[in-house]
Structure formats: C-alpha cells, structure tokens
Backbone as JSON Lines, residues from 0, in Angstrom:
{"i":0,"aa":"M","n":[98.65,88.97,106.53],"ca":[99.15,89.91,105.89],"c":[100.17,90.9,106.89]}
{"i":1,"aa":"G","n":[100.49,91.13,107.36],"ca":[102.18,91.05,108.03],"c":[101.76,92.41,108.77]}
{"i":2,"aa":"G","n":[100.44,93.34,108.97],"ca":[100.14,94.65,109.62],"c":[100.47,95.52,108.49]}
{"i":3,"aa":"V","n":[100.89,95.12,107.4],"ca":[100.75,96.53,106.58],"c":[99.21,96.65,105.62]}
{"i":4,"aa":"S","n":[99.01,97.93,105.78],"ca":[97.93,98.26,105.36],"c":[98.01,98.44,103.59]}
{"i":5,"aa":"Q","n":[96.56,98.09,103.15],"ca":[96.54,97.69,101.75],"c":[96.76,98.72,101.19]}
{"i":6,"aa":"T","n":[96.77,100.25,101.33],"ca":[97.19,101.27,100.81],"c":[99.02,101.18,100.84]}
{"i":7,"aa":"A","n":[99.38,101.15,101.92],"ca":[100.71,100.7,101.85],"c":[101.73,99.31,101.18]}
{"i":8,"aa":"R","n":[100.65,98.74,100.62],"ca":[101.05,97.23,99.93],"c":[101.03,98.23,98.17]}
{"i":9,"aa":"I","n":[100.11,98.92,98.58],"ca":[99.82,99.26,96.91],"c":[100.45,100.33,96.59]}
{"i":10,"aa":"V","n":[100.87,101.47,97.11],"ca":[101.94,102.38,96.83],"c":[103.16,101.77,97.31]}
{"i":11,"aa":"G","n":[103.83,101.45,98.12],"ca":[104.85,101.16,98.65],"c":[105.46,102.36,98.6]}
{"i":12,"aa":"R","n":[106.84,102.38,99.03],"ca":[107.68,103.51,98.81],"c":[107.52,104.66,98.11]}
{"i":13,"aa":"M","n":[107.45,105.78,98.56],"ca":[107.38,107.16,97.84],"c":[108.76,106.91,97.24]}
{"i":14,"aa":"P","n":[108.95,107.06,95.85],"ca":[110.36,107.58,95.58],"c":[111.12,108.53,96.2]}
{"i":15,"aa":"T","n":[112.15,109.27,95.92],"ca":[112.66,110.75,96.48],"c":[112.91,111.45,95.38]}
{"i":16,"aa":"F","n":[112.51,112.8,95.38],"ca":[112.52,113.41,94.08],"c":[113.56,113.79,93.44]}
{"i":17,"aa":"T","n":[113.69,113.78,92.18],"ca":[114.67,114.01,91.77],"c":[115.04,115.63,91.3]}
{"i":18,"aa":"R","n":[116.22,116.24,91.04],"ca":[116.12,117.47,90.89],"c":[115.26,117.61,89.19]}
{"i":19,"aa":"E","n":[114.9,116.87,88.4],"ca":[114.95,116.99,87.4],"c":[113.42,116.97,87.09]}
{"i":20,"aa":"E","n":[112.94,115.99,88.28],"ca":[111.43,115.8,88.54],"c":[111.02,116.97,88.92]}
{"i":21,"aa":"I","n":[111.43,118.08,89.91],"ca":[111.3,119.02,90.81],"c":[111.03,120.26,89.03]}
{"i":22,"aa":"E","n":[112.13,120.33,88.35],"ca":[112.33,121.06,87.36],"c":[110.96,120.78,86.18]}
{"i":23,"aa":"H","n":[110.52,119.51,86.02],"ca":[109.18,119.1,85.43],"c":[108.01,119.85,86.07]}
{"i":24,"aa":"L","n":[108.12,119.21,87.76],"ca":[106.85,120.42,88.22],"c":[106.42,121.54,87.96]}
{"i":25,"aa":"G","n":[107.88,122.29,88.04],"ca":[108.05,123.7,87.96],"c":[106.97,124.04,86.1]}
{"i":26,"aa":"D","n":[107.58,123.07,85.44],"ca":[107.02,123.18,83.82],"c":[105.72,123.27,84.3]}
{"i":27,"aa":"L","n":[105.56,121.6,84.52],"ca":[104.46,121.81,84.65],"c":[103.07,122.93,85.19]}
{"i":28,"aa":"A","n":[103.63,123.35,85.97],"ca":[102.76,124.39,86.93],"c":[103.28,126.33,86.1]}
{"i":29,"aa":"R","n":[103.83,125.68,85.12],"ca":[104.34,127.18,84.28],"c":[104.81,128.15,85.27]}
{"i":30,"aa":"I","n":[106.04,127.45,86.42],"ca":[106.54,128.65,87.4],"c":[107.93,128.16,86.99]}
{"i":31,"aa":"A","n":[108.8,129.77,87.21],"ca":[110.06,129.24,86.89],"c":[110.93,129.41,87.89]}
{"i":32,"aa":"L","n":[111.71,128.59,88.44],"ca":[112.38,127.92,89.65],"c":[113.84,128.26,89.55]}
{"i":33,"aa":"T","n":[114.44,128.81,90.49],"ca":[115.75,128.95,90.37],"c":[116.26,128.25,91.17]}
{"i":34,"aa":"D","n":[117.5,127.97,90.92],"ca":[118.51,126.53,91.16],"c":[118.37,126.3,92.62]}
{"i":35,"aa":"E","n":[118.12,127.54,93.5],"ca":[118.03,127.47,95.03],"c":[116.67,126.97,95.5]}
{"i":36,"aa":"E","n":[115.71,127.23,94.51],"ca":[114.03,126.95,94.61],"c":[114.09,125.63,94.72]}
{"i":37,"aa":"I","n":[115.02,125.03,93.15],"ca":[114.76,123.48,93.31],"c":[115.25,122.86,94.1]}
{"i":38,"aa":"T","n":[116.59,123.44,94.67],"ca":[117.0,122.64,95.55],"c":[115.95,122.47,97.13]}
{"i":39,"aa":"R","n":[115.75,123.42,97.5],"ca":[114.76,123.5,98.56],"c":[113.42,123.0,98.44]}
{"i":40,"aa":"L","n":[112.78,122.92,97.09],"ca":[111.53,121.76,97.25],"c":[112.14,120.94,96.93]}
{"i":41,"aa":"Q","n":[113.0,120.5,96.39],"ca":[113.36,118.92,96.59],"c":[113.61,118.57,98.01]}
{"i":42,"aa":"G","n":[114.41,119.66,99.12],"ca":[114.5,119.09,100.18],"c":[113.1,118.42,100.92]}
{"i":43,"aa":"E","n":[112.53,119.51,100.54],"ca":[111.19,119.91,101.43],"c":[109.77,118.88,100.77]}
{"i":44,"aa":"L","n":[110.06,118.83,99.69],"ca":[109.01,117.39,99.25],"c":[109.65,116.05,99.41]}
{"i":45,"aa":"N","n":[110.98,115.84,99.73],"ca":[111.64,114.44,99.91],"c":[111.08,114.03,101.49]}
{"i":46,"aa":"V","n":[110.98,115.33,102.4],"ca":[110.63,114.95,104.01],"c":[109.3,115.05,103.79]}
{"i":47,"aa":"I","n":[108.7,115.63,103.01],"ca":[106.96,115.09,103.04],"c":[106.61,113.89,102.55]}
{"i":48,"aa":"A","n":[107.57,113.28,101.36],"ca":[107.68,111.59,100.97],"c":[107.91,110.55,102.2]}
{"i":49,"aa":"D","n":[109.16,111.41,102.91],"ca":[109.52,110.2,103.85],"c":[108.48,110.3,105.22]}
{"i":50,"aa":"S","n":[107.45,110.92,105.15],"ca":[106.61,111.62,106.34],"c":[105.17,110.36,105.86]}
{"i":51,"aa":"I","n":[105.3,110.53,104.71],"ca":[103.7,109.81,104.19],"c":[104.6,108.23,104.51]}
{"i":52,"aa":"N","n":[105.95,108.15,104.1],"ca":[106.25,106.31,104.36],"c":[106.19,106.03,105.76]}
{"i":53,"aa":"K","n":[106.18,106.83,106.51],"ca":[106.2,106.64,108.14],"c":[104.85,106.06,108.79]}
{"i":54,"aa":"V","n":[104.1,107.21,108.01],"ca":[102.97,106.49,108.37],"c":[102.21,105.42,107.71]}
{"i":55,"aa":"Q","n":[102.65,105.07,106.75],"ca":[102.1,103.91,105.82],"c":[102.84,102.87,106.53]}
{"i":56,"aa":"E","n":[103.88,102.84,107.57],"ca":[104.63,101.74,108.24],"c":[103.79,101.42,109.24]}
{"i":57,"aa":"V","n":[103.03,102.23,109.77],"ca":[102.59,101.9,111.24],"c":[100.75,101.48,110.74]}
{"i":58,"aa":"A","n":[100.43,102.28,109.64],"ca":[98.8,102.14,109.36],"c":[98.56,100.63,109.01]}
{"i":59,"aa":"S","n":[97.94,100.11,109.72],"ca":[97.22,98.58,109.15],"c":[95.44,98.33,109.13]}
{"i":60,"aa":"D","n":[95.03,97.6,108.69],"ca":[94.17,97.0,108.24],"c":[92.95,97.73,109.42]}
{"i":61,"aa":"D","n":[93.59,97.54,110.4],"ca":[92.51,97.5,111.61],"c":[92.41,99.18,112.01]}
{"i":62,"aa":"V","n":[93.35,100.21,111.39],"ca":[93.24,101.43,111.87],"c":[92.34,102.37,110.75]}
{"i":63,"aa":"P","n":[90.74,102.38,110.93],"ca":[90.73,103.14,109.86],"c":[90.89,104.73,109.36]}
{"i":64,"aa":"P","n":[91.08,104.94,108.39],"ca":[91.27,106.36,107.55],"c":[90.49,107.31,108.04]}
{"i":65,"aa":"T","n":[90.89,108.41,108.31],"ca":[90.19,109.27,108.72],"c":[90.95,110.44,108.41]}
{"i":66,"aa":"A","n":[89.97,111.79,108.08],"ca":[90.11,113.17,107.91],"c":[90.79,113.62,108.94]}
{"i":67,"aa":"N","n":[90.31,113.4,110.24],"ca":[90.25,114.19,111.76],"c":[90.55,113.2,112.76]}
{"i":68,"aa":"P","n":[91.37,112.81,113.6],"ca":[91.32,112.21,114.59],"c":[90.2,112.72,115.81]}
{"i":69,"aa":"I","n":[89.62,113.86,115.74],"ca":[88.52,114.14,116.66],"c":[87.07,114.23,115.35]}
{"i":70,"aa":"P","n":[86.08,113.14,115.86],"ca":[85.05,113.58,115.08],"c":[84.5,114.75,115.07]}
{"i":71,"aa":"L","n":[84.02,115.38,114.42],"ca":[83.47,116.51,114.04],"c":[82.01,116.41,113.62]}
{"i":72,"aa":"E","n":[81.21,117.39,114.33],"ca":[79.96,117.44,114.28],"c":[79.61,118.97,113.69]}
{"i":73,"aa":"A","n":[79.02,119.11,112.44],"ca":[78.05,120.33,112.36],"c":[77.28,120.69,113.64]}
{"i":74,"aa":"Y","n":[77.22,122.04,113.73],"ca":[76.06,122.62,114.55],"c":[75.33,123.18,113.6]}
{"i":75,"aa":"L","n":[73.74,123.0,114.13],"ca":[73.12,123.33,113.02],"c":[71.75,124.21,114.1]}
{"i":76,"aa":"R","n":[71.68,125.19,113.88],"ca":[70.74,125.9,114.99],"c":[69.21,125.16,114.55]}
{"i":77,"aa":"P","n":[68.63,125.71,115.54],"ca":[67.11,124.71,115.12],"c":[66.44,125.91,114.29]}
{"i":78,"aa":"D","n":[65.57,125.23,113.43],"ca":[65.41,126.05,112.03],"c":[63.96,126.41,112.57]}
{"i":79,"aa":"V","n":[63.85,127.49,113.39],"ca":[62.84,128.09,113.61],"c":[62.47,129.53,112.73]}
{"i":80,"aa":"A","n":[61.71,129.57,112.3],"ca":[60.66,130.66,111.56],"c":[60.58,131.9,112.03]}
{"i":81,"aa":"E","n":[61.64,132.77,111.63],"ca":[61.41,134.28,112.49],"c":[60.94,135.23,111.48]}
{"i":82,"aa":"T","n":[60.5,136.33,112.12],"ca":[60.2,137.66,111.51],"c":[61.02,138.62,110.72]}
{"i":83,"aa":"P","n":[61.13,138.46,109.44],"ca":[62.21,139.0,109.41],"c":[62.32,140.31,109.57]}
{"i":84,"aa":"L","n":[63.29,141.51,109.29],"ca":[63.29,143.24,109.6],"c":[62.52,143.55,108.57]}
{"i":85,"aa":"T","n":[61.69,144.96,108.89],"ca":[60.85,145.62,107.71],"c":[62.17,146.29,107.35]}
{"i":86,"aa":"Q","n":[61.94,146.88,105.94],"ca":[62.69,148.08,105.73],"c":[63.16,148.76,106.07]}
{"i":87,"aa":"A","n":[62.13,149.57,106.39],"ca":[62.65,150.53,107.74],"c":[63.61,150.31,108.91]}
{"i":88,"aa":"E","n":[63.22,149.41,109.21],"ca":[64.22,148.45,110.65],"c":[65.57,148.56,109.8]}
{"i":89,"aa":"A","n":[65.99,147.79,108.67],"ca":[67.16,147.24,108.08],"c":[67.66,148.54,107.84]}
{"i":90,"aa":"L","n":[67.33,149.82,107.17],"ca":[67.96,150.9,106.89],"c":[67.84,151.83,107.89]}
{"i":91,"aa":"S","n":[67.33,151.82,109.18],"ca":[67.2,152.59,110.48],"c":[68.77,152.88,110.76]}
{"i":92,"aa":"G","n":[69.79,151.87,111.08],"ca":[71.42,152.76,111.2],"c":[72.29,152.96,110.19]}
{"i":93,"aa":"A","n":[71.55,152.84,108.74],"ca":[72.5,153.21,107.74],"c":[72.6,154.82,107.9]}
{"i":94,"aa":"P","n":[73.77,155.3,107.36],"ca":[74.19,156.66,107.36],"c":[73.39,157.44,106.66]}
{"i":95,"aa":"K","n":[73.2,157.11,105.35],"ca":[72.62,157.38,104.47],"c":[71.73,157.1,103.78]}
{"i":96,"aa":"T","n":[70.26,157.36,103.38],"ca":[69.02,156.32,102.11],"c":[68.72,157.01,101.13]}
{"i":97,"aa":"E","n":[68.29,156.1,100.55],"ca":[67.51,156.98,99.31],"c":[66.28,156.57,98.82]}
{"i":98,"aa":"V","n":[65.37,156.71,98.21],"ca":[64.49,155.4,98.23],"c":[64.75,154.1,98.52]}
{"i":99,"aa":"G","n":[64.44,154.2,99.67],"ca":[64.47,152.64,100.41],"c":[65.6,151.98,100.18]}
{"i":100,"aa":"M","n":[66.97,152.78,100.05],"ca":[67.86,151.94,99.67],"c":[69.33,152.27,100.6]}
{"i":101,"aa":"F","n":[70.39,152.1,100.53],"ca":[71.32,152.21,101.28],"c":[72.1,152.76,99.86]}
{"i":102,"aa":"V","n":[72.8,154.2,100.42],"ca":[73.83,155.13,99.74],"c":[75.21,154.87,100.02]}
{"i":103,"aa":"A","n":[75.96,154.22,99.33],"ca":[77.38,154.62,99.35],"c":[78.05,154.99,98.49]}
{"i":104,"aa":"P","n":[79.19,155.78,98.98],"ca":[80.19,156.44,97.73],"c":[80.47,155.26,96.77]}
{"i":105,"aa":"R","n":[80.53,155.61,95.6],"ca":[81.13,155.68,94.08],"c":[82.63,155.14,94.48]}
{"i":106,"aa":"I","n":[82.74,153.77,94.44],"ca":[84.54,153.42,94.43],"c":[85.12,153.23,93.0]}
{"i":107,"aa":"L","n":[84.14,152.95,92.21],"ca":[85.35,152.86,90.57],"c":[84.46,154.32,90.11]}
{"i":108,"aa":"G","n":[85.43,154.67,88.91],"ca":[85.06,156.06,88.14],"c":[83.85,155.97,87.8]}
{"i":109,"aa":"S","n":[83.3,156.68,87.35],"ca":[81.96,157.24,86.79],"c":[81.72,156.33,85.41]}
{"i":110,"aa":"E","n":[80.46,155.67,84.99],"ca":[80.14,154.41,84.02],"c":[79.18,155.04,83.27]}
{"i":111,"aa":"E","n":[80.23,155.18,81.68],"ca":[79.58,155.89,80.92],"c":[79.27,155.03,79.52]}
C-alpha cells in the first residue's frame, strides 16, 4: 500500500481555504469578519491544513492513532469508607452560622 495510511488515502490533500470559504464559515458561525480578519484566518487555517497534510504523509498503517503520545492513566484513590464530618464540625470554621446553616451575605437584590 506504499506506506500511506488509510486516512490519508481517504482524505487526500486538504484544500487550501479560499476567501469565500472563510466568509461562508463566518456566516455559518454568525460572526461578522472584517477583511483583515478574513485574511488572517485564511492564512491560519491554511497553515493548519498544511500541518494535517504533513502528518498524513508520514502516518502509515503500522502507526496506531493516538490522542496522546504518553499513555495516561486515571489515578483513583482507594475506595475506603470514612466517617463524614458532623454538622457541628463542618460549621466550626464558619464566620457566621444560623440554625445549623452557613450564613453568607446576600449578593443579589431583595427577592420580593
């Protein structure tokens, strides 16, 4: 198969983005783009497309796809039952309490 990955064969070369396509993307996203922004985005998106093409050129079927080059493992602490804080312990550090609850200043106007 010539060392070219299945993805590269399917996708082929990504096209360069035209000014009209950038304007269309802006319309789809409902973003008003200035001429300067369109020019800048066109250049940035074409650099991204070129980078994808370079990766596809070297990716072969013997290179497995991966999201991260370093295997990540989730760290899980041992699931050991612990005695939770009592209400009094939880409230002990609060600056103000009332009827077994934290009291905090009102941040919104009065609710009438």
